[in-house]
CSV table of C-alpha atoms and ligand atoms in Angstrom, one decimal:
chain,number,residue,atom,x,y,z
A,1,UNK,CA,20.4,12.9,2.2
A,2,UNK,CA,22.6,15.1,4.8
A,3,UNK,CA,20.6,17.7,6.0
A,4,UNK,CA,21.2,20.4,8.6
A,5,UNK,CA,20.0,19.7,11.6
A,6,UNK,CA,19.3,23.3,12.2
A,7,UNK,CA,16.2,22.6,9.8
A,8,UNK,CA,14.6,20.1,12.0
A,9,UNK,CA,12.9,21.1,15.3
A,10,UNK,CA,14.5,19.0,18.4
A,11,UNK,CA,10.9,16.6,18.9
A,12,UNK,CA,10.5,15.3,15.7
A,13,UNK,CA,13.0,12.3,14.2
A,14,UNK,CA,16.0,13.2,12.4
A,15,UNK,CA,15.2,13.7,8.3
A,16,UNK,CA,17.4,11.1,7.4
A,17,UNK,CA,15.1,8.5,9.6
A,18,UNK,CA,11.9,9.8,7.5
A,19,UNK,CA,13.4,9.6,4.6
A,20,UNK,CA,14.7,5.8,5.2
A,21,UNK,CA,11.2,5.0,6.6
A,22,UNK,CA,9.5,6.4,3.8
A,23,UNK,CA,11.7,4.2,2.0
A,24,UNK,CA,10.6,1.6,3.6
A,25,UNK,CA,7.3,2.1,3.0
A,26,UNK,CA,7.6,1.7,-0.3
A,27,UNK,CA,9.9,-1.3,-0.3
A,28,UNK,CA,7.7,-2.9,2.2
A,29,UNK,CA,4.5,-2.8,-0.1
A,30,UNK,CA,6.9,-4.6,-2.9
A,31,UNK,CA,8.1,-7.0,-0.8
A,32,UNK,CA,4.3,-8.2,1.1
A,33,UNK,CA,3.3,-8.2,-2.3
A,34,UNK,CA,5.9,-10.4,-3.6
A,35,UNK,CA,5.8,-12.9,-0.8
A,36,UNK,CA,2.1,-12.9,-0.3
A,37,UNK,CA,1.3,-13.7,-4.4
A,38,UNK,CA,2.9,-17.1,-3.6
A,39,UNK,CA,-0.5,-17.7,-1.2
A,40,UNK,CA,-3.4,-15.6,-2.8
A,41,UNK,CA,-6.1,-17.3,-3.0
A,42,UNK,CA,-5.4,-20.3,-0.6
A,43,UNK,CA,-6.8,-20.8,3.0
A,44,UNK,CA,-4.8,-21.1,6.0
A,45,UNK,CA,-4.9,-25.2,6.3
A,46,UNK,CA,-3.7,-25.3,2.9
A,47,UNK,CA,-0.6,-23.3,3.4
A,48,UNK,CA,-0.1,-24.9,6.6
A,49,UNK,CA,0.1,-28.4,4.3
A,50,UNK,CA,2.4,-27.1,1.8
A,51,UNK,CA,5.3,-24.8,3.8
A,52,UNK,CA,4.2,-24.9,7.1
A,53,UNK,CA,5.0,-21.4,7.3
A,54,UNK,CA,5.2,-19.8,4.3
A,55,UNK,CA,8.6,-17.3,4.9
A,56,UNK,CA,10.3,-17.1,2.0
A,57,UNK,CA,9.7,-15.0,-1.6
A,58,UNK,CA,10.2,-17.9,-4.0
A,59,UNK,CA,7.3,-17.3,-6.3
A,60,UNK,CA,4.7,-19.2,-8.0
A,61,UNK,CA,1.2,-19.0,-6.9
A,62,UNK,CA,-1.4,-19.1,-9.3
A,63,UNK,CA,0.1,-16.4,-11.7
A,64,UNK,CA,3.5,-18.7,-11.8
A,65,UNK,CA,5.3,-15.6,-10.4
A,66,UNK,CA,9.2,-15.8,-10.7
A,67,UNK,CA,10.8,-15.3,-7.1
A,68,UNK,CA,10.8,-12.0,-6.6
A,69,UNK,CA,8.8,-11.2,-9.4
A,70,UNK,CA,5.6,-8.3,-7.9
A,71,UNK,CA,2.0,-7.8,-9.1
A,72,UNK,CA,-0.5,-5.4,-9.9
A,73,UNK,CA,-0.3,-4.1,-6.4
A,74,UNK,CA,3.2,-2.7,-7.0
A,75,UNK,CA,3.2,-1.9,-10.6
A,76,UNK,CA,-0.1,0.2,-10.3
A,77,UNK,CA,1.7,1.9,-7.8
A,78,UNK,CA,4.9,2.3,-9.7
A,79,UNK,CA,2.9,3.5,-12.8
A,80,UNK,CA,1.2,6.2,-9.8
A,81,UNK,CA,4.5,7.5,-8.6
A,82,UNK,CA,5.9,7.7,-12.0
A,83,UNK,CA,3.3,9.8,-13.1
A,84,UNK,CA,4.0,12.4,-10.0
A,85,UNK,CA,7.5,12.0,-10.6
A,86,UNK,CA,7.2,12.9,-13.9
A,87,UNK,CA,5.3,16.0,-13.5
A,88,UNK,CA,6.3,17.2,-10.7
A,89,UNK,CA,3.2,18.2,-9.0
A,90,UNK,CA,0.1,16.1,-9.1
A,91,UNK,CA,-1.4,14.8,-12.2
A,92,UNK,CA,-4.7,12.8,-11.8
A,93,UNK,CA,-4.4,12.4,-15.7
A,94,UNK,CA,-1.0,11.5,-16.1
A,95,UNK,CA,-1.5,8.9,-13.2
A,96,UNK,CA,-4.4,7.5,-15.7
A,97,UNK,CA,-2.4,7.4,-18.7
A,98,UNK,CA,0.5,5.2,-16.9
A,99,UNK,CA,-2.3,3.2,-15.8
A,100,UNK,CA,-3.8,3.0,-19.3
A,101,UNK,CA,-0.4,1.9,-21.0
A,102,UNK,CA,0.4,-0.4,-17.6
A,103,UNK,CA,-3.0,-2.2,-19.0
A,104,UNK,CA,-1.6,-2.1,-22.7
A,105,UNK,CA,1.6,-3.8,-21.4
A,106,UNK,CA,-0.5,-7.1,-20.2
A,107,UNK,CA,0.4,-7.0,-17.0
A,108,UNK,CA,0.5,-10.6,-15.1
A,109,UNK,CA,-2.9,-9.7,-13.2
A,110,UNK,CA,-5.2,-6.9,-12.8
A,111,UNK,CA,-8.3,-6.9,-11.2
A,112,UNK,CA,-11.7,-6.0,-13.0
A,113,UNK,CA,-13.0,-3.2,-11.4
A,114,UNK,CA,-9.2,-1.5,-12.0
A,115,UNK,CA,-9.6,-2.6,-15.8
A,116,UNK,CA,-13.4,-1.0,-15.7
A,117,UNK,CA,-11.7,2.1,-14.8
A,118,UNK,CA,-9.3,2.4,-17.0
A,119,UNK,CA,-10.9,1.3,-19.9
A,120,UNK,CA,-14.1,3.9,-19.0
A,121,UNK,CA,-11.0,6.5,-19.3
A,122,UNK,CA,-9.6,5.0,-22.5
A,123,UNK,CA,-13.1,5.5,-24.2
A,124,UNK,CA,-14.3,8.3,-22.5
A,125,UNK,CA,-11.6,10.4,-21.0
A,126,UNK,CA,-13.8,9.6,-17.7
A,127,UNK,CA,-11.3,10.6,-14.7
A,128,UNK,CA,-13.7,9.7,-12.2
A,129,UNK,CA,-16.1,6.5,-12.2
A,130,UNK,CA,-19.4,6.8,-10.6
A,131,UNK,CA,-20.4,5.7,-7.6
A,132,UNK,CA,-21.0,1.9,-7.5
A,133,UNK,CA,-21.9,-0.6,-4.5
A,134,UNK,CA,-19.8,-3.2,-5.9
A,135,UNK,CA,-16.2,-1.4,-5.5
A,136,UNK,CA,-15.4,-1.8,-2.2
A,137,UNK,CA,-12.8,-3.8,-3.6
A,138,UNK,CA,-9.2,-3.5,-2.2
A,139,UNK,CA,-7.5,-2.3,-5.6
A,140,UNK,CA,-7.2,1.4,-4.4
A,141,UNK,CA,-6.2,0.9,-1.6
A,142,UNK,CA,-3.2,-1.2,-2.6
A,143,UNK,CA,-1.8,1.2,-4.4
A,144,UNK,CA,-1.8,4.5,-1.6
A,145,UNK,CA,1.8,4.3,-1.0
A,146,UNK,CA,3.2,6.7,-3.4
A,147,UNK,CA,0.1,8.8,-2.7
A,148,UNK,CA,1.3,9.3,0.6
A,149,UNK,CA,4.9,10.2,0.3
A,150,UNK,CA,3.9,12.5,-1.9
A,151,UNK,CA,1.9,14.1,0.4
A,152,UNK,CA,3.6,14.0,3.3
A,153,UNK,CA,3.6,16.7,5.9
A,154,UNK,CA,-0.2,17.2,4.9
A,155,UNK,CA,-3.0,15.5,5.6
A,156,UNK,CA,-5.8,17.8,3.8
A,157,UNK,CA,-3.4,17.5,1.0
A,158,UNK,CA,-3.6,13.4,1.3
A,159,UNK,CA,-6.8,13.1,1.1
A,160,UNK,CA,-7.7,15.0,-1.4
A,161,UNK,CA,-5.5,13.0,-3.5
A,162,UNK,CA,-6.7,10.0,-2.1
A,163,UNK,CA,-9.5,9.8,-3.1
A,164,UNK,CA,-9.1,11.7,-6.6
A,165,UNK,CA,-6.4,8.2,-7.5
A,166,UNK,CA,-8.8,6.0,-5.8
A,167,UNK,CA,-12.3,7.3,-7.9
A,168,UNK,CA,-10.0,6.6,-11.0
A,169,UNK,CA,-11.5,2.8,-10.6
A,170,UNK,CA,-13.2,2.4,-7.5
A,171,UNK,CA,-15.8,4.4,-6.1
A,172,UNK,CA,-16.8,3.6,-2.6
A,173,UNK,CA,-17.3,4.9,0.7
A,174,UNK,CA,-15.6,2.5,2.2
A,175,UNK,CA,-13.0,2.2,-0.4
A,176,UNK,CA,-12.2,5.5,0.1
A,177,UNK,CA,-12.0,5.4,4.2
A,178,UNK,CA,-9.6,2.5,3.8
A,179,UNK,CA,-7.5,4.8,1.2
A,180,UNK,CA,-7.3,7.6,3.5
A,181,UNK,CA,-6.7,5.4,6.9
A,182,UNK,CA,-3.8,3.7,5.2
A,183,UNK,CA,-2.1,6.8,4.1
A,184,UNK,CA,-2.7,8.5,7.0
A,185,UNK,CA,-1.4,5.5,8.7
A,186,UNK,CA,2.1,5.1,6.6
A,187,UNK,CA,2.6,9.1,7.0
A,188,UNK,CA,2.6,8.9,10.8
A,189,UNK,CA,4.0,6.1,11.1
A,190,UNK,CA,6.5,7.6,8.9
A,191,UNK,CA,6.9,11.2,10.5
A,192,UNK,CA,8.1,8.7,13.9
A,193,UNK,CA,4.3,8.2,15.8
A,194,UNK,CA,4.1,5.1,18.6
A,195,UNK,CA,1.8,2.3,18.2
A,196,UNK,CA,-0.9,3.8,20.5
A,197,UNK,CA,-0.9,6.9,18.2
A,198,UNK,CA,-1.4,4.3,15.0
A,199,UNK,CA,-3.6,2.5,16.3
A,200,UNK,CA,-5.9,5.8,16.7
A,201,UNK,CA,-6.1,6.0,13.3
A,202,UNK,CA,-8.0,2.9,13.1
A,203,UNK,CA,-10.1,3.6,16.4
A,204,UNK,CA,-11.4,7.0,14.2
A,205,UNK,CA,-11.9,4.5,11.3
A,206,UNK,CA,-14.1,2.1,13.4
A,207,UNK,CA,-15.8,4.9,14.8
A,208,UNK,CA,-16.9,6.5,11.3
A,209,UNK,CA,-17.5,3.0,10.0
A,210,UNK,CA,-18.3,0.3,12.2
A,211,UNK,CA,-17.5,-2.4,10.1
A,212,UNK,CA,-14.2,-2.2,10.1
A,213,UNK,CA,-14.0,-3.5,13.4
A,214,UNK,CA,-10.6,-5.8,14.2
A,215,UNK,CA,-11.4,-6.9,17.9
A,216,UNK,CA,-11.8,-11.0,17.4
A,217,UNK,CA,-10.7,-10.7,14.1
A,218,UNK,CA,-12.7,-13.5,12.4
A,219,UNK,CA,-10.1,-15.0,9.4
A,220,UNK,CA,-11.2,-13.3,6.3
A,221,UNK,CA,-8.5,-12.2,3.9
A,222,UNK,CA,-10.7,-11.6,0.9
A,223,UNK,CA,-10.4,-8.9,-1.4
A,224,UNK,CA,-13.4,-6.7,0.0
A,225,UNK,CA,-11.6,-3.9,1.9
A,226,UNK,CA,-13.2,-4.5,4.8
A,227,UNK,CA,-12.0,-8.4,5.2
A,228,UNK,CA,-8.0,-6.5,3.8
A,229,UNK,CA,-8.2,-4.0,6.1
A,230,UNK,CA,-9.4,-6.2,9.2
A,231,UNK,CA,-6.4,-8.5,8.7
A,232,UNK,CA,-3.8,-5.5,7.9
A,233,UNK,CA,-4.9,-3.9,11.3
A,234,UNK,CA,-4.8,-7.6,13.2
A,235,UNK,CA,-1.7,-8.5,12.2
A,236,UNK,CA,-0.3,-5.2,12.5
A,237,UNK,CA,-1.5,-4.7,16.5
A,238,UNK,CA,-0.9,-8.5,17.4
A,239,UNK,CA,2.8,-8.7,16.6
A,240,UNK,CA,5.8,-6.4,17.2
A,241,UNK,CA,8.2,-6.8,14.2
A,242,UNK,CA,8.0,-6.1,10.2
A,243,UNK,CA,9.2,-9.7,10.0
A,244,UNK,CA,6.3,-10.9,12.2
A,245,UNK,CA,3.6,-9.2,10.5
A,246,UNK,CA,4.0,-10.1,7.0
A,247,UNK,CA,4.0,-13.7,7.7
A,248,UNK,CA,1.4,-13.4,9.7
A,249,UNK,CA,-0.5,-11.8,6.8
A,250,UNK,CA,0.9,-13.7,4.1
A,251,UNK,CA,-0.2,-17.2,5.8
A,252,UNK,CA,-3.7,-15.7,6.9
A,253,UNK,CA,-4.1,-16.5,2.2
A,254,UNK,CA,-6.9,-14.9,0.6
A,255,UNK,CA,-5.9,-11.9,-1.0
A,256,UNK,CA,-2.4,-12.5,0.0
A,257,UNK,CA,-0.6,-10.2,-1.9
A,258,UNK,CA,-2.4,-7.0,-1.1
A,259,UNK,CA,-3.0,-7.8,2.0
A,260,UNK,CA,1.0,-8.2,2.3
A,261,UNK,CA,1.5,-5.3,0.3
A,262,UNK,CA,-1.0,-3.2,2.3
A,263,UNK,CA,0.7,-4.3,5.9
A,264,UNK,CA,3.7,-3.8,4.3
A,265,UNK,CA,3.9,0.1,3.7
A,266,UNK,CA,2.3,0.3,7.1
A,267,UNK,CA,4.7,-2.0,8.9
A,268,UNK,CA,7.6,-0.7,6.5
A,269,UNK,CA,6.9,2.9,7.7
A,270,UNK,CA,6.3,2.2,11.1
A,271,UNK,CA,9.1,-0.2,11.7
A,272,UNK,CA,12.0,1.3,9.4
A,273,UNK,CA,14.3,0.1,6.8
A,274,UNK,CA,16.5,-1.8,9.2
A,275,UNK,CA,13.2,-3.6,9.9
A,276,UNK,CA,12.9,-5.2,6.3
A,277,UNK,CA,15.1,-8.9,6.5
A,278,UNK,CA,17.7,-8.4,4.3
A,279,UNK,CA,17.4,-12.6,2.9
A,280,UNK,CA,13.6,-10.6,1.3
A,281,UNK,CA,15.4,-7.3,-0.1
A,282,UNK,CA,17.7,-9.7,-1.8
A,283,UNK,CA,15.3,-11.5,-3.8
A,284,UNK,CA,13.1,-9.0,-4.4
A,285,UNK,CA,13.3,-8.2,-8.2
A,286,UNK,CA,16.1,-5.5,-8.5
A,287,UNK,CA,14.6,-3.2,-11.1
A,288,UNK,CA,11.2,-3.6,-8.9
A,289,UNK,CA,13.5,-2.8,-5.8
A,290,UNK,CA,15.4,0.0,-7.6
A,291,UNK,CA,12.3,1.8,-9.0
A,292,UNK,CA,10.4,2.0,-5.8
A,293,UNK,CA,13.6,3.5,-3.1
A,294,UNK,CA,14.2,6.2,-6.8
A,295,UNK,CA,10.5,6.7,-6.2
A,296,UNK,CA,10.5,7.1,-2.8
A,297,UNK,CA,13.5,9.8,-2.7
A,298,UNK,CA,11.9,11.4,-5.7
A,299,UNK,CA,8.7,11.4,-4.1
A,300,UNK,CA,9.5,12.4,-0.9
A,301,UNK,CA,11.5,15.2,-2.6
A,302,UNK,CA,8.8,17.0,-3.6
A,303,UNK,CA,6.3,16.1,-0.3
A,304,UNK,CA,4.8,19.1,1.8
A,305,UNK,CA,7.4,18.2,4.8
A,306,UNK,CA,10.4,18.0,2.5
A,307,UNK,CA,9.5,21.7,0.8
A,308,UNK,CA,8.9,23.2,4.5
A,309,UNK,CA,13.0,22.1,4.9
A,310,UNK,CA,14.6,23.7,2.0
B,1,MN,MN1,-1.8,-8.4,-7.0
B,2,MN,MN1,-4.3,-9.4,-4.8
């Protein structure tokens, strides 16, 4: 991780700092979907009832999670990057075949249109599903992270890939514009943009698609993208630490997880490693935790901005 510092023009954040944000990234999408699987599918009152505030990863939920333990969110993700990593280029077929033997492996939860997908490629080879009105779901977007350390350093390059992983399962207008926003948002927050300059990513978003709108965010944390999205961006532009923002995700309920997992590769990036409380890197699984800072190095490694370097 030492680089020259003759390699890196004087405006732009040291490489070691985009490296440990992108790991953060990463970590941060593990960890909001750890601590926010405890709360899916509750409401707000309910949580209040039962923790309060719900702050710490301890598990349980409706899948009876182990603390620490991560769901379809990360592993679809983990099975992504591994496929990348693996090749070493990108691979829309080996990214379908880790998600085909993810499926085999009965994973703890995975969400219908994502088996739809991947069982359309198991019997047909199909790489790309058709369009359909009923996947605006959130599954795609949950898993962009990897996409977008991969890509970093270019944004053509992004979404292009973006959408390629996402039409795997889901194919969606708005699907998609959530896919790119987020990756677009985790690379700039990554390459060291301010909050102004991240929050312009979601006033172009807005502007191309009106109903993602986040002004008097209204309280839904359901798995339709637009609902994720809305609470990823409220919590996100309403509070000023990693910390903050997850639990402010995480006890909004609903689709808890992903929407933990999705603020947390934006608030990761944005905020840095040093961000992430340590008491929630500790009890993150440590094979999970392991996997994803290998994949983010790996990935990273073999990004547009890291081959512009060397
Ligand atoms: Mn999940
Ligand atoms: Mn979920």
């Amino acid at each position: 991780m030492v680089d020259d510092p003759g390699d890196i023009k004087d405006e732009t954040p040291a490489t070691s700092e985009i490296i440990a944000k992108a790991r953060a990234a990463y970590l941060g999408l593990a960890i909001g979907d750890a601590l926010g699987a405890t709360t899916e599918f509750m409401t707000p009152a309910e949580i209040k009832v039962i923790y309060e505030v719900h702050r710490k990863i301890i598990g349980g939920g409706w899948l009876h999670l182990k603390p620490g333990q991560v769901t379809d969110d990360t592993e679809m993700s983990l099975a992504l990057g591994r496929a990348l990593l693996t090749a070493g280029k990108w691979d829309r077929k080996g990214i379908a075949d880790n998600f085909l033997a993810w499926m085999k492996s009965k994973p703890v939860d995975i969400g219908a249109t994502c088996r739809r997908g991947i069982r359309d490629y198991m019997l047909k080879g199909q790489l790309e599903t058709p369009y359909n009105d009923w996947d605006a779901g959130n599954g795609a977007a949950m898993r962009m992270a990897p996409v977008a350390l991969f890509t970093l350093g270019d944004e053509a390059a992004l979404a292009q890939c973006a959408i390629e992983q996402a039409h795997l399962t889901h194919n969606h207008t708005l699907s998609d514009a959530a896919c790119l926003a987020i990756g677009t948002m985790v690379q700039r927050a990554i390459l060291g943009c301010n909050r102004f300059e991240l929050h312009e990513v979601t006033r172009e978003l807005v502007a191309d698609y009106y109903s993602f709108r986040f002004n008097n965010y209204r309280g839904n944390a359901s798995a339709y993208v637009v609902d994720t999205l809305q609470t990823v961006f409220n919590f996100i532009f309403t509070t000023g630490s990693f910390e903050e923002c997850l639990l402010g995700v995480v006890n909004q309920g609903g689709d808890a997880d992903t929407t933990g997992a999705i603020a947390g590769m934006i608030a990761g990036a944005f905020y840095g490693l040093d961000a992430i409380p340590v008491r929630w890197l500790k009890k993150l699984n440590q094979n999970v935790r392991a996997e994803v800072e290998n994949q983010a190095l790996g990935l990273v490694a073999l990004s547009p901005w890291r081959q512009r370097q060397v």
